[in-house]
Amino acid sequence: KQEVTQIPAALSVPEGENLVLNCSFTDSAIYNLQWFRQDPGKGLTSLLLIQSSQREQTSGRLNASLDKSSGRSTLYIAASQPGDSATYLCAVSASGSARQLTFGSGTQLTVLP
Amino acid sequence: NAGVTQTPKFQVLKTGQSMTLQCAQDMNHEYMSWYRQDPGMGLRLIHYSVGAGITDQGEVPNGYNVSRSTTEDFPLRLLSAAPSQTSVYFCASSSGQFNQPQHFGDGTRLSIL
């Protein structure tokens, strides 16, 4: 059974700092990996999707990398802002069920002004 | 576009009561799914549908029923509510193409007393 782990569970950084969020998964036979953002009381917003054949994806200040063989992904946030404060969730889909996601429990990020 | 709409946003039930959580999407997405989110845990898949008339079980289907009579709607039914079903429920949809991000509703916060 696929298991997804995100460490740390919570992170607090000063504004302007570059930071890295980590995600690890136990079964490397994934179809893709997605990073989501969740604001309090809200649903999930997809940030980046990395296909299994890709190494990284970038969107603005966000960069996500994928090392399928080692079962790891990182989300890099450059020049963090207070508006980046949210919970970030990592999810993987299996090769045989590409749209069924297995989620990590998330990293709660606080960017202090 | 409204995206994925979930109703109600909040609900309190007594043990043994039944209810239906509504989910509608206006993006003509083939794939729809229901997840529950519990504190300290990632989202877990309850049921999913790959198109009208087709549903299947996810990781935690016990106590829930679904049906998909139209492309737009995917209701989740709690047959006899139990305190263990206290959770936040999210509906998601995505297009028929793989490697497309999933779109989530804002959730239904359900408490079972």
PDB file of C-alpha atoms in Angstrom:
ATOM      1  CA  LYS A   1       0.000   0.000   0.000  1.00  0.00           C
ATOM      2  CA  GLN A   2       1.302   3.428  -0.975  1.00  0.00           C
ATOM      3  CA  GLU A   3       2.201   5.702   1.929  1.00  0.00           C
ATOM      4  CA  VAL A   4       3.023   9.383   1.576  1.00  0.00           C
ATOM      5  CA  THR A   5       4.903  11.257   4.273  1.00  0.00           C
ATOM      6  CA  GLN A   6       5.475  14.982   4.627  1.00  0.00           C
ATOM      7  CA  ILE A   7       8.001  16.332   7.059  1.00  0.00           C
ATOM      8  CA  PRO A   8       7.916  18.685   8.890  1.00  0.00           C
ATOM      9  CA  ALA A   9       4.263  18.874   9.884  1.00  0.00           C
ATOM     10  CA  ALA A  10       4.656  22.596  10.531  1.00  0.00           C
ATOM     11  CA  LEU A  11       7.175  25.231   9.502  1.00  0.00           C
ATOM     12  CA  SER A  12       7.523  28.891  10.389  1.00  0.00           C
ATOM     13  CA  VAL A  13       9.866  31.176   8.462  1.00  0.00           C
ATOM     14  CA  PRO A  14      10.479  34.922   8.166  1.00  0.00           C
ATOM     15  CA  GLU A  15       9.301  36.714   5.064  1.00  0.00           C
ATOM     16  CA  GLY A  16      11.738  36.648   2.152  1.00  0.00           C
ATOM     17  CA  GLU A  17      13.293  33.315   3.006  1.00  0.00           C
ATOM     18  CA  ASN A  18      13.604  30.549   0.434  1.00  0.00           C
ATOM     19  CA  LEU A  19      12.244  27.270   1.708  1.00  0.00           C
ATOM     20  CA  VAL A  20      11.842  23.618   0.806  1.00  0.00           C
ATOM     21  CA  LEU A  21       8.966  21.317   1.662  1.00  0.00           C
ATOM     22  CA  ASN A  22       9.562  17.584   1.518  1.00  0.00           C
ATOM     23  CA  CYS A  23       7.409  14.672   0.405  1.00  0.00           C
ATOM     24  CA  SER A  24       8.335  10.992   0.336  1.00  0.00           C
ATOM     25  CA  PHE A  25       6.411   7.989  -0.948  1.00  0.00           C
ATOM     26  CA  THR A  26       6.959   4.263  -0.489  1.00  0.00           C
ATOM     27  CA  ASP A  27       5.994   2.856  -3.921  1.00  0.00           C
ATOM     28  CA  SER A  28       7.904   4.321  -6.854  1.00  0.00           C
ATOM     29  CA  ALA A  29       5.361   3.018  -9.398  1.00  0.00           C
ATOM     30  CA  ILE A  30       3.522   6.318  -9.604  1.00  0.00           C
ATOM     31  CA  TYR A  31       1.770   7.963 -12.539  1.00  0.00           C
ATOM     32  CA  ASN A  32       2.174  11.522 -11.342  1.00  0.00           C
ATOM     33  CA  LEU A  33       2.688  13.636  -8.245  1.00  0.00           C
ATOM     34  CA  GLN A  34       0.792  16.774  -7.377  1.00  0.00           C
ATOM     35  CA  TRP A  35       1.358  19.566  -4.909  1.00  0.00           C
ATOM     36  CA  PHE A  36      -1.719  21.303  -3.524  1.00  0.00           C
ATOM     37  CA  ARG A  37      -2.283  24.319  -1.361  1.00  0.00           C
ATOM     38  CA  GLN A  38      -5.069  24.388   1.234  1.00  0.00           C
ATOM     39  CA  ASP A  39      -6.153  27.574   2.975  1.00  0.00           C
ATOM     40  CA  PRO A  40      -8.078  27.343   6.275  1.00  0.00           C
ATOM     41  CA  GLY A  41     -11.692  26.354   5.700  1.00  0.00           C
ATOM     42  CA  LYS A  42     -11.138  25.994   1.983  1.00  0.00           C
ATOM     43  CA  GLY A  43     -10.647  23.269  -0.557  1.00  0.00           C
ATOM     44  CA  LEU A  44      -7.443  22.265  -2.270  1.00  0.00           C
ATOM     45  CA  THR A  45      -5.873  24.233  -5.075  1.00  0.00           C
ATOM     46  CA  SER A  46      -3.538  22.403  -7.444  1.00  0.00           C
ATOM     47  CA  LEU A  47      -0.137  24.126  -7.639  1.00  0.00           C
ATOM     48  CA  LEU A  48       2.009  21.823  -9.714  1.00  0.00           C
ATOM     49  CA  LEU A  49       1.658  18.404 -11.334  1.00  0.00           C
ATOM     50  CA  ILE A  50       4.748  16.390 -12.250  1.00  0.00           C
ATOM     51  CA  GLN A  51       4.359  13.428 -14.554  1.00  0.00           C
ATOM     52  CA  SER A  52       6.408  10.344 -13.675  1.00  0.00           C
ATOM     53  CA  SER A  53       8.633  10.919 -16.709  1.00  0.00           C
ATOM     54  CA  GLN A  54       9.470  14.474 -15.620  1.00  0.00           C
ATOM     55  CA  ARG A  55      12.059  15.709 -13.151  1.00  0.00           C
ATOM     56  CA  GLU A  56      10.587  19.085 -12.255  1.00  0.00           C
ATOM     57  CA  GLN A  57       7.899  21.666 -12.882  1.00  0.00           C
ATOM     58  CA  THR A  58       7.957  25.394 -12.284  1.00  0.00           C
ATOM     59  CA  SER A  59       5.259  27.991 -11.781  1.00  0.00           C
ATOM     60  CA  GLY A  60       6.292  31.471 -10.758  1.00  0.00           C
ATOM     61  CA  ARG A  61       8.120  31.305  -7.424  1.00  0.00           C
ATOM     62  CA  LEU A  62       7.350  27.600  -7.064  1.00  0.00           C
ATOM     63  CA  ASN A  63       9.496  24.734  -8.269  1.00  0.00           C
ATOM     64  CA  ALA A  64       8.675  21.086  -7.673  1.00  0.00           C
ATOM     65  CA  SER A  65      11.126  18.268  -8.275  1.00  0.00           C
ATOM     66  CA  LEU A  66      10.587  14.539  -8.489  1.00  0.00           C
ATOM     67  CA  ASP A  67      13.043  11.698  -7.914  1.00  0.00           C
ATOM     68  CA  LYS A  68      10.891   8.660  -8.534  1.00  0.00           C
ATOM     69  CA  SER A  69      13.606   6.101  -7.892  1.00  0.00           C
ATOM     70  CA  SER A  70      14.234   7.392  -4.383  1.00  0.00           C
ATOM     71  CA  GLY A  71      10.566   8.123  -3.701  1.00  0.00           C
ATOM     72  CA  ARG A  72      11.039  11.830  -3.029  1.00  0.00           C
ATOM     73  CA  SER A  73       9.679  15.163  -4.140  1.00  0.00           C
ATOM     74  CA  THR A  74      10.441  18.670  -2.974  1.00  0.00           C
ATOM     75  CA  LEU A  75       8.512  21.914  -3.325  1.00  0.00           C
ATOM     76  CA  TYR A  76      10.785  24.944  -3.391  1.00  0.00           C
ATOM     77  CA  ILE A  77       9.253  28.330  -2.622  1.00  0.00           C
ATOM     78  CA  ALA A  78      11.427  31.313  -3.437  1.00  0.00           C
ATOM     79  CA  ALA A  79      11.243  34.634  -1.627  1.00  0.00           C
ATOM     80  CA  SER A  80       8.403  33.581   0.651  1.00  0.00           C
ATOM     81  CA  GLN A  81       5.567  36.011   1.431  1.00  0.00           C
ATOM     82  CA  PRO A  82       2.944  36.097   4.202  1.00  0.00           C
ATOM     83  CA  GLY A  83       0.380  35.224   1.541  1.00  0.00           C
ATOM     84  CA  ASP A  84       2.136  31.882   1.098  1.00  0.00           C
ATOM     85  CA  SER A  85       0.944  30.852   4.566  1.00  0.00           C
ATOM     86  CA  ALA A  86      -1.190  27.744   4.088  1.00  0.00           C
ATOM     87  CA  THR A  87      -1.041  23.979   4.323  1.00  0.00           C
ATOM     88  CA  TYR A  88       0.786  22.292   1.463  1.00  0.00           C
ATOM     89  CA  LEU A  89      -0.233  18.787   0.522  1.00  0.00           C
ATOM     90  CA  CYS A  90       1.569  16.274  -1.637  1.00  0.00           C
ATOM     91  CA  ALA A  91      -0.358  13.525  -3.446  1.00  0.00           C
ATOM     92  CA  VAL A  92       0.633  10.674  -5.736  1.00  0.00           C
ATOM     93  CA  SER A  93      -1.376   8.591  -8.163  1.00  0.00           C
ATOM     94  CA  ALA A  94      -0.568   4.985  -8.930  1.00  0.00           C
ATOM     95  CA  SER A  95       0.263   3.683 -12.385  1.00  0.00           C
ATOM     96  CA  GLY A  96      -2.855   1.534 -12.475  1.00  0.00           C
ATOM     97  CA  SER A  97      -5.237   4.188 -11.210  1.00  0.00           C
ATOM     98  CA  ALA A  98      -3.983   7.493 -12.436  1.00  0.00           C
ATOM     99  CA  ARG A  99      -6.692   9.668 -10.937  1.00  0.00           C
ATOM    100  CA  GLN A 100      -6.933   8.089  -7.498  1.00  0.00           C
ATOM    101  CA  LEU A 101      -4.723  10.131  -5.205  1.00  0.00           C
ATOM    102  CA  THR A 102      -2.891   9.096  -2.055  1.00  0.00           C
ATOM    103  CA  PHE A 103      -2.190  12.140   0.089  1.00  0.00           C
ATOM    104  CA  GLY A 104       0.369  13.065   2.670  1.00  0.00           C
ATOM    105  CA  SER A 105      -0.840  14.752   5.842  1.00  0.00           C
ATOM    106  CA  GLY A 106       0.591  18.100   4.794  1.00  0.00           C
ATOM    107  CA  THR A 107       3.015  20.766   5.981  1.00  0.00           C
ATOM    108  CA  GLN A 108       1.482  23.828   7.619  1.00  0.00           C
ATOM    109  CA  LEU A 109       3.554  26.824   6.543  1.00  0.00           C
ATOM    110  CA  THR A 110       3.539  30.176   8.314  1.00  0.00           C
ATOM    111  CA  VAL A 111       5.461  33.068   6.774  1.00  0.00           C
ATOM    112  CA  LEU A 112       6.006  35.805   9.322  1.00  0.00           C
ATOM    113  CA  PRO A 113       6.006  39.462   8.172  1.00  0.00           C
TER     114      PRO A 113
ATOM    115  CA  ASN B   1     -17.409  29.145 -13.954  1.00  0.00           C
ATOM    116  CA  ALA B   2     -18.414  27.871 -10.537  1.00  0.00           C
ATOM    117  CA  GLY B   3     -16.049  24.856 -10.691  1.00  0.00           C
ATOM    118  CA  VAL B   4     -16.909  22.248  -8.048  1.00  0.00           C
ATOM    119  CA  THR B   5     -19.779  23.190  -5.744  1.00  0.00           C
ATOM    120  CA  GLN B   6     -20.489  21.347  -2.511  1.00  0.00           C
ATOM    121  CA  THR B   7     -23.573  21.717  -0.334  1.00  0.00           C
ATOM    122  CA  PRO B   8     -24.119  22.086   2.526  1.00  0.00           C
ATOM    123  CA  LYS B   9     -20.977  23.730   3.898  1.00  0.00           C
ATOM    124  CA  PHE B  10     -21.749  22.649   7.473  1.00  0.00           C
ATOM    125  CA  GLN B  11     -24.004  19.971   8.933  1.00  0.00           C
ATOM    126  CA  VAL B  12     -24.635  18.491  12.357  1.00  0.00           C
ATOM    127  CA  LEU B  13     -26.326  15.105  12.567  1.00  0.00           C
ATOM    128  CA  LYS B  14     -27.337  12.738  15.296  1.00  0.00           C
ATOM    129  CA  THR B  15     -26.084   9.171  15.319  1.00  0.00           C
ATOM    130  CA  GLY B  16     -28.240   6.999  13.090  1.00  0.00           C
ATOM    131  CA  GLN B  17     -29.537   9.799  10.870  1.00  0.00           C
ATOM    132  CA  SER B  18     -29.010   9.686   7.132  1.00  0.00           C
ATOM    133  CA  MET B  19     -28.129  12.497   4.775  1.00  0.00           C
ATOM    134  CA  THR B  20     -26.803  13.292   1.327  1.00  0.00           C
ATOM    135  CA  LEU B  21     -23.840  15.520   0.600  1.00  0.00           C
ATOM    136  CA  GLN B  22     -24.211  17.200  -2.755  1.00  0.00           C
ATOM    137  CA  CYS B  23     -21.460  17.767  -5.314  1.00  0.00           C
ATOM    138  CA  ALA B  24     -21.856  19.410  -8.707  1.00  0.00           C
ATOM    139  CA  GLN B  25     -19.324  20.458 -11.322  1.00  0.00           C
ATOM    140  CA  ASP B  26     -19.820  22.568 -14.415  1.00  0.00           C
ATOM    141  CA  MET B  27     -16.620  21.681 -16.276  1.00  0.00           C
ATOM    142  CA  ASN B  28     -17.989  18.583 -18.053  1.00  0.00           C
ATOM    143  CA  HIS B  29     -15.427  16.449 -16.210  1.00  0.00           C
ATOM    144  CA  GLU B  30     -15.726  12.689 -16.530  1.00  0.00           C
ATOM    145  CA  TYR B  31     -13.987  11.811 -13.302  1.00  0.00           C
ATOM    146  CA  MET B  32     -15.396  12.696  -9.882  1.00  0.00           C
ATOM    147  CA  SER B  33     -14.436  11.517  -6.429  1.00  0.00           C
ATOM    148  CA  TRP B  34     -15.109  11.949  -2.739  1.00  0.00           C
ATOM    149  CA  TYR B  35     -12.442  12.243  -0.046  1.00  0.00           C
ATOM    150  CA  ARG B  36     -12.579  12.700   3.695  1.00  0.00           C
ATOM    151  CA  GLN B  37     -10.029  14.688   5.657  1.00  0.00           C
ATOM    152  CA  ASP B  38      -9.415  14.000   9.327  1.00  0.00           C
ATOM    153  CA  PRO B  39      -7.070  15.925  11.658  1.00  0.00           C
ATOM    154  CA  GLY B  40      -3.443  14.909  11.289  1.00  0.00           C
ATOM    155  CA  MET B  41      -4.203  12.713   8.316  1.00  0.00           C
ATOM    156  CA  GLY B  42      -4.159  13.223   4.612  1.00  0.00           C
ATOM    157  CA  LEU B  43      -7.263  12.993   2.486  1.00  0.00           C
ATOM    158  CA  ARG B  44      -8.570   9.470   2.002  1.00  0.00           C
ATOM    159  CA  LEU B  45     -10.574   8.335  -1.019  1.00  0.00           C
ATOM    160  CA  ILE B  46     -14.123   7.147  -0.298  1.00  0.00           C
ATOM    161  CA  HIS B  47     -15.683   6.529  -3.722  1.00  0.00           C
ATOM    162  CA  TYR B  48     -15.029   7.612  -7.264  1.00  0.00           C
ATOM    163  CA  SER B  49     -16.697   7.644 -10.669  1.00  0.00           C
ATOM    164  CA  VAL B  50     -15.172   7.597 -14.136  1.00  0.00           C
ATOM    165  CA  GLY B  51     -18.414   8.615 -15.829  1.00  0.00           C
ATOM    166  CA  ALA B  52     -22.185   8.610 -15.585  1.00  0.00           C
ATOM    167  CA  GLY B  53     -23.470   5.250 -14.403  1.00  0.00           C
ATOM    168  CA  ILE B  54     -20.032   4.029 -13.257  1.00  0.00           C
ATOM    169  CA  THR B  55     -18.857   4.125  -9.646  1.00  0.00           C
ATOM    170  CA  ASP B  56     -16.280   2.250  -7.608  1.00  0.00           C
ATOM    171  CA  GLN B  57     -14.962   2.056  -4.071  1.00  0.00           C
ATOM    172  CA  GLY B  58     -11.913   3.819  -2.754  1.00  0.00           C
ATOM    173  CA  GLU B  59      -9.902   3.242   0.397  1.00  0.00           C
ATOM    174  CA  VAL B  60     -12.637   3.891   2.992  1.00  0.00           C
ATOM    175  CA  PRO B  61     -16.067   3.161   1.429  1.00  0.00           C
ATOM    176  CA  ASN B  62     -17.886   1.565   4.385  1.00  0.00           C
ATOM    177  CA  GLY B  63     -20.948   3.492   5.512  1.00  0.00           C
ATOM    178  CA  TYR B  64     -21.209   5.523   2.309  1.00  0.00           C
ATOM    179  CA  ASN B  65     -23.107   5.130  -0.949  1.00  0.00           C
ATOM    180  CA  VAL B  66     -22.749   7.002  -4.216  1.00  0.00           C
ATOM    181  CA  SER B  67     -24.473   7.164  -7.574  1.00  0.00           C
ATOM    182  CA  ARG B  68     -23.727   9.033 -10.797  1.00  0.00           C
ATOM    183  CA  SER B  69     -26.825   9.582 -12.900  1.00  0.00           C
ATOM    184  CA  THR B  70     -25.466  12.664 -14.693  1.00  0.00           C
ATOM    185  CA  THR B  71     -22.017  13.946 -15.626  1.00  0.00           C
ATOM    186  CA  GLU B  72     -22.504  17.001 -13.437  1.00  0.00           C
ATOM    187  CA  ASP B  73     -23.603  15.495 -10.107  1.00  0.00           C
ATOM    188  CA  PHE B  74     -22.030  13.002  -7.720  1.00  0.00           C
ATOM    189  CA  PRO B  75     -23.885  12.852  -4.369  1.00  0.00           C
ATOM    190  CA  LEU B  76     -22.493  11.038  -1.330  1.00  0.00           C
ATOM    191  CA  ARG B  77     -24.981   9.345   0.988  1.00  0.00           C
ATOM    192  CA  LEU B  78     -24.438   8.504   4.622  1.00  0.00           C
ATOM    193  CA  LEU B  79     -26.788   5.643   5.339  1.00  0.00           C
ATOM    194  CA  SER B  80     -26.715   5.664   9.176  1.00  0.00           C
ATOM    195  CA  ALA B  81     -24.389   8.318  10.539  1.00  0.00           C
ATOM    196  CA  ALA B  82     -21.804   7.322  13.142  1.00  0.00           C
ATOM    197  CA  PRO B  83     -19.487   9.563  15.230  1.00  0.00           C
ATOM    198  CA  SER B  84     -16.521   8.072  13.324  1.00  0.00           C
ATOM    199  CA  GLN B  85     -17.855   9.795  10.205  1.00  0.00           C
ATOM    200  CA  THR B  86     -17.276  13.220  11.710  1.00  0.00           C
ATOM    201  CA  SER B  87     -14.916  14.752   9.167  1.00  0.00           C
ATOM    202  CA  VAL B  88     -14.492  17.260   6.385  1.00  0.00           C
ATOM    203  CA  TYR B  89     -15.644  15.861   3.056  1.00  0.00           C
ATOM    204  CA  PHE B  90     -14.217  17.030  -0.246  1.00  0.00           C
ATOM    205  CA  CYS B  91     -15.480  16.393  -3.736  1.00  0.00           C
ATOM    206  CA  ALA B  92     -13.070  16.565  -6.669  1.00  0.00           C
ATOM    207  CA  SER B  93     -13.307  16.351 -10.440  1.00  0.00           C
ATOM    208  CA  SER B  94     -10.954  16.111 -13.381  1.00  0.00           C
ATOM    209  CA  SER B  95     -11.130  15.713 -17.111  1.00  0.00           C
ATOM    210  CA  GLY B  96     -10.916  12.405 -18.931  1.00  0.00           C
ATOM    211  CA  GLN B  97      -7.306  13.053 -19.823  1.00  0.00           C
ATOM    212  CA  PHE B  98      -4.669  11.741 -17.487  1.00  0.00           C
ATOM    213  CA  ASN B  99      -2.100  14.111 -16.079  1.00  0.00           C
ATOM    214  CA  GLN B 100      -4.652  16.850 -15.593  1.00  0.00           C
ATOM    215  CA  PRO B 101      -4.961  18.416 -12.151  1.00  0.00           C
ATOM    216  CA  GLN B 102      -7.944  17.677  -9.998  1.00  0.00           C
ATOM    217  CA  HIS B 103     -10.312  20.460  -8.966  1.00  0.00           C
ATOM    218  CA  PHE B 104     -11.659  20.424  -5.424  1.00  0.00           C
ATOM    219  CA  GLY B 105     -14.740  21.920  -3.828  1.00  0.00           C
ATOM    220  CA  ASP B 106     -14.576  23.900  -0.580  1.00  0.00           C
ATOM    221  CA  GLY B 107     -15.721  20.959   1.504  1.00  0.00           C
ATOM    222  CA  THR B 108     -18.589  19.982   3.787  1.00  0.00           C
ATOM    223  CA  ARG B 109     -17.842  20.001   7.505  1.00  0.00           C
ATOM    224  CA  LEU B 110     -19.894  17.248   9.089  1.00  0.00           C
ATOM    225  CA  SER B 111     -20.294  16.564  12.807  1.00  0.00           C
ATOM    226  CA  ILE B 112     -22.042  13.471  14.092  1.00  0.00           C
ATOM    227  CA  LEU B 113     -23.218  13.679  17.697  1.00  0.00           C
TER     228      LEU B 113
END
